[in-house]
mmCIF file of C-alpha atoms in Angstrom:
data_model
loop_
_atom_site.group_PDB
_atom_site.id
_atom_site.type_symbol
_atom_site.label_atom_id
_atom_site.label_comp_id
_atom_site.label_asym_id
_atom_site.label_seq_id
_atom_site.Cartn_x
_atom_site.Cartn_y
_atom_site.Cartn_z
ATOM 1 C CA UNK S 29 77.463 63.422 64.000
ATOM 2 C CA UNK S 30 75.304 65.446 61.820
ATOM 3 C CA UNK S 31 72.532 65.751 64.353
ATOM 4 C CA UNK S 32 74.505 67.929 66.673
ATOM 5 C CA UNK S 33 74.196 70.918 63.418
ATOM 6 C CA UNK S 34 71.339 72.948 64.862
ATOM 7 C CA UNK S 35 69.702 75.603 63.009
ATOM 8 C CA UNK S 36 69.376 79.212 64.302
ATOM 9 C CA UNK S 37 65.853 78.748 65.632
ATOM 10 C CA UNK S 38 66.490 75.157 66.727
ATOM 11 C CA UNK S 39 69.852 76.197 68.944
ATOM 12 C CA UNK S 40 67.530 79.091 70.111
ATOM 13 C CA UNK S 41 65.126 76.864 71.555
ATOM 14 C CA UNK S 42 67.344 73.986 73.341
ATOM 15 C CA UNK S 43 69.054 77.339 75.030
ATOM 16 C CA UNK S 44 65.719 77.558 76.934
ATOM 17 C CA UNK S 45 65.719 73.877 77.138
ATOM 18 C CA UNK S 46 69.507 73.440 78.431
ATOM 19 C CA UNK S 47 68.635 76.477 80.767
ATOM 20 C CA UNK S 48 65.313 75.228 82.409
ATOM 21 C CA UNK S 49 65.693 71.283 81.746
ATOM 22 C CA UNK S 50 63.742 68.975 82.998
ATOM 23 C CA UNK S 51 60.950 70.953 82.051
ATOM 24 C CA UNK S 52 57.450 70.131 81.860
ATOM 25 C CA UNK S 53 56.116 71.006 77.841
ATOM 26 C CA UNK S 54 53.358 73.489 78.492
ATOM 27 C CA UNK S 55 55.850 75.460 80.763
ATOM 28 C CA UNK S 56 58.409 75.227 77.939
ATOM 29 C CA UNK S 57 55.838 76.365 75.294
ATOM 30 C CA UNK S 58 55.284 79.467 78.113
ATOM 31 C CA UNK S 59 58.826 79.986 77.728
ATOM 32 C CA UNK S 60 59.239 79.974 74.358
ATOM 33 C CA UNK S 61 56.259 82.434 74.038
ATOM 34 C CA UNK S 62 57.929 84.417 76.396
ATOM 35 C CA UNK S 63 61.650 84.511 74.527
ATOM 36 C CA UNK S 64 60.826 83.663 71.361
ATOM 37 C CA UNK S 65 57.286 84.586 70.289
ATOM 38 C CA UNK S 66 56.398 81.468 69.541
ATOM 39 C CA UNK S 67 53.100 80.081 69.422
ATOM 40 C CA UNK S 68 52.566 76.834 71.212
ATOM 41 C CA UNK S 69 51.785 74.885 68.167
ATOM 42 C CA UNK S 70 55.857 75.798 66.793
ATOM 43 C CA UNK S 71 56.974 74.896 70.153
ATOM 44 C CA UNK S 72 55.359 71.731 70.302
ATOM 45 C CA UNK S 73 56.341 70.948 66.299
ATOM 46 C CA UNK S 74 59.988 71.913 67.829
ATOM 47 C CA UNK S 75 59.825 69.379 71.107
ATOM 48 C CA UNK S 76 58.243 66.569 67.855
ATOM 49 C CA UNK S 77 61.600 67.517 65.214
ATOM 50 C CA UNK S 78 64.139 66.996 67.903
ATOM 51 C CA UNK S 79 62.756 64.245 70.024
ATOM 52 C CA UNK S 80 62.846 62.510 66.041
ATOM 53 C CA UNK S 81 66.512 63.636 65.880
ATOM 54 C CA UNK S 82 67.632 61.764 69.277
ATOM 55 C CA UNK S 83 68.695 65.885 70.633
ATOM 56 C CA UNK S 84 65.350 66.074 73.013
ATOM 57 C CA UNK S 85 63.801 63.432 74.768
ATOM 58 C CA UNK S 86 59.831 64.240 75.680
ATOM 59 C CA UNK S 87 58.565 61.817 78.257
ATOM 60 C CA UNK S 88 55.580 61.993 80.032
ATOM 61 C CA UNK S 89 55.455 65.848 79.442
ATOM 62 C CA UNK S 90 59.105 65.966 80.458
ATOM 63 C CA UNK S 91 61.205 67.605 77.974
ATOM 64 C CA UNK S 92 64.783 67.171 78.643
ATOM 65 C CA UNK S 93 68.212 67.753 76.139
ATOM 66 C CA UNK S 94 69.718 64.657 75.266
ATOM 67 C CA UNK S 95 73.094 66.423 74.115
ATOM 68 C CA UNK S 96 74.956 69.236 76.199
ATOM 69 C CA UNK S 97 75.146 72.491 74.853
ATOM 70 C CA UNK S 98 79.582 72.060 74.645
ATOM 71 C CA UNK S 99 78.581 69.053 71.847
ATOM 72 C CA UNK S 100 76.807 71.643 69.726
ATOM 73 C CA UNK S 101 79.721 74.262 70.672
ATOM 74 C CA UNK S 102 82.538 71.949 69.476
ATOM 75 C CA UNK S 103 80.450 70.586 66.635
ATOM 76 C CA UNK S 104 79.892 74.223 65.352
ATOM 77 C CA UNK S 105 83.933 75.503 65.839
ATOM 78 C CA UNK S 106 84.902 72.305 64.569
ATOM 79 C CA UNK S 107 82.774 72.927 60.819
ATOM 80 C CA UNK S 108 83.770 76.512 60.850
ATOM 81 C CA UNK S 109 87.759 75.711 61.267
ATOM 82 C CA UNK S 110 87.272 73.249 58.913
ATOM 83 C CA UNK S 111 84.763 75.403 56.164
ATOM 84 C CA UNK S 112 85.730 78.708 56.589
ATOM 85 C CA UNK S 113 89.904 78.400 57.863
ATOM 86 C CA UNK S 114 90.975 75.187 55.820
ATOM 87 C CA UNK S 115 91.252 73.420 59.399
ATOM 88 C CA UNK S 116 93.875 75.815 60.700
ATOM 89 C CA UNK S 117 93.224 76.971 64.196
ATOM 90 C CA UNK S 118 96.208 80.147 63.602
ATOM 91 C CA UNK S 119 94.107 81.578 60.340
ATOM 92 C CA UNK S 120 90.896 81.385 62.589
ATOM 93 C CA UNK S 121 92.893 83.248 65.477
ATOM 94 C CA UNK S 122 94.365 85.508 63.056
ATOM 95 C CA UNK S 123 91.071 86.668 61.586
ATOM 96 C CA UNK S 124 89.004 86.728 64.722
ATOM 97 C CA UNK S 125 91.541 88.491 66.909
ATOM 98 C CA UNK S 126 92.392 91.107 63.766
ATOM 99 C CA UNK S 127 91.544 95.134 65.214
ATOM 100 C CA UNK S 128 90.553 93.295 68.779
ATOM 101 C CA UNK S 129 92.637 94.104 71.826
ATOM 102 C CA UNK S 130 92.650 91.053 74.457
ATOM 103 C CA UNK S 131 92.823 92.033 78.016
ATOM 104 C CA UNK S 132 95.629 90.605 79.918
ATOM 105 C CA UNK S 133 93.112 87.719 81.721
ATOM 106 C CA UNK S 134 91.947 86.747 78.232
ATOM 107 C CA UNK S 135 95.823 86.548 77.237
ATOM 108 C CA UNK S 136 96.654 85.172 80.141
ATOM 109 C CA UNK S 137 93.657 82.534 79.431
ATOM 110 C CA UNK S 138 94.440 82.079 75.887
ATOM 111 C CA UNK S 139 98.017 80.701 76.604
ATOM 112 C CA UNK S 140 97.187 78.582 79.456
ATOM 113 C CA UNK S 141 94.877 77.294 77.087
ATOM 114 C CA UNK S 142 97.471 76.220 74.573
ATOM 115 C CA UNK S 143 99.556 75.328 77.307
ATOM 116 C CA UNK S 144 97.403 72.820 77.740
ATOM 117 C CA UNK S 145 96.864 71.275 74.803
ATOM 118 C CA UNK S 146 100.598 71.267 73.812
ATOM 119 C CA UNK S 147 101.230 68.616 77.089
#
C-alpha cells in the first residue's frame, strides 16, 4: 500500500493531525504554524495532497486521519527490514542493538515480545 510511505514533512504533519484529530482546518493550520512554521497556505496544500491520497479526509472543515499512525509504523519497519536488512529481523536487531545496553524491562519486553510471536 504505497500510500501509507509518508515523507518527512508529510509524517510531521499527520503527527499533529493523529494528536488533535477531529480538528477543525484553521485550528490545524494554527497548529502547524505553531510546530512547524508553516504558513497556512502549506498547511492547507498539505490537508489538499493527502485528502487526494485517501490518508486525510477534510469534511466540512473537519480534518481527520484516515490511517492510524501503527499503519505508517509497520509500513516504514516493514521497507527498512526489507531495504536495508535483506528481510531479516536478527541483522536489524544486531545492528540496532550494537554498543546499546537494554535495561532489564526492555529485555524483559523484548522476549515477551518474541514469545509472542513464536505461539
Amino acid at each position: 500500500m504505497d500510500n501509507l510511505n509518508l515523507f518527512d514533512a508529510e509524517y510531521k504533519f499527520m503527527c499533529i493531525v493523529w494528536e488533535y484529530e477531529p480538528v477543525n482546518s484553521t485550528e490545524l493550520s494554527r497548529l502547524c504554524l505553531d510546530k512547524l512554521g508553516w504558513k497556512k497556505s502549506t498547511a492547507y496544500t498539505m490537508i489538499r495532497k493527502l485528502s487526494e491520497r485517501g490518508i486525510v479526509k477534510n469534511e466540512n472543515a473537519t480534518v481527520t486521519a484516515l490511517i492510524k499512525r501503527e499503519q505508517v509504523q509497520k509500513y516504514e519497519s516493514e521497507t527498512l527490514l526489507k531495504k536495508s536488512f535483506d528481510n531479516s529481523l536478527p541483522l536489524f536487531l544486531t545492528a540496532f542493538l550494537k554498543d546499546k545496553q537494554l535495561s532489564k524491562d526492555e529485555a524483559a519486553e523484548l522476549k515477551e515480545m518474541i514469545e509472542r510471536a513464536t505461539k
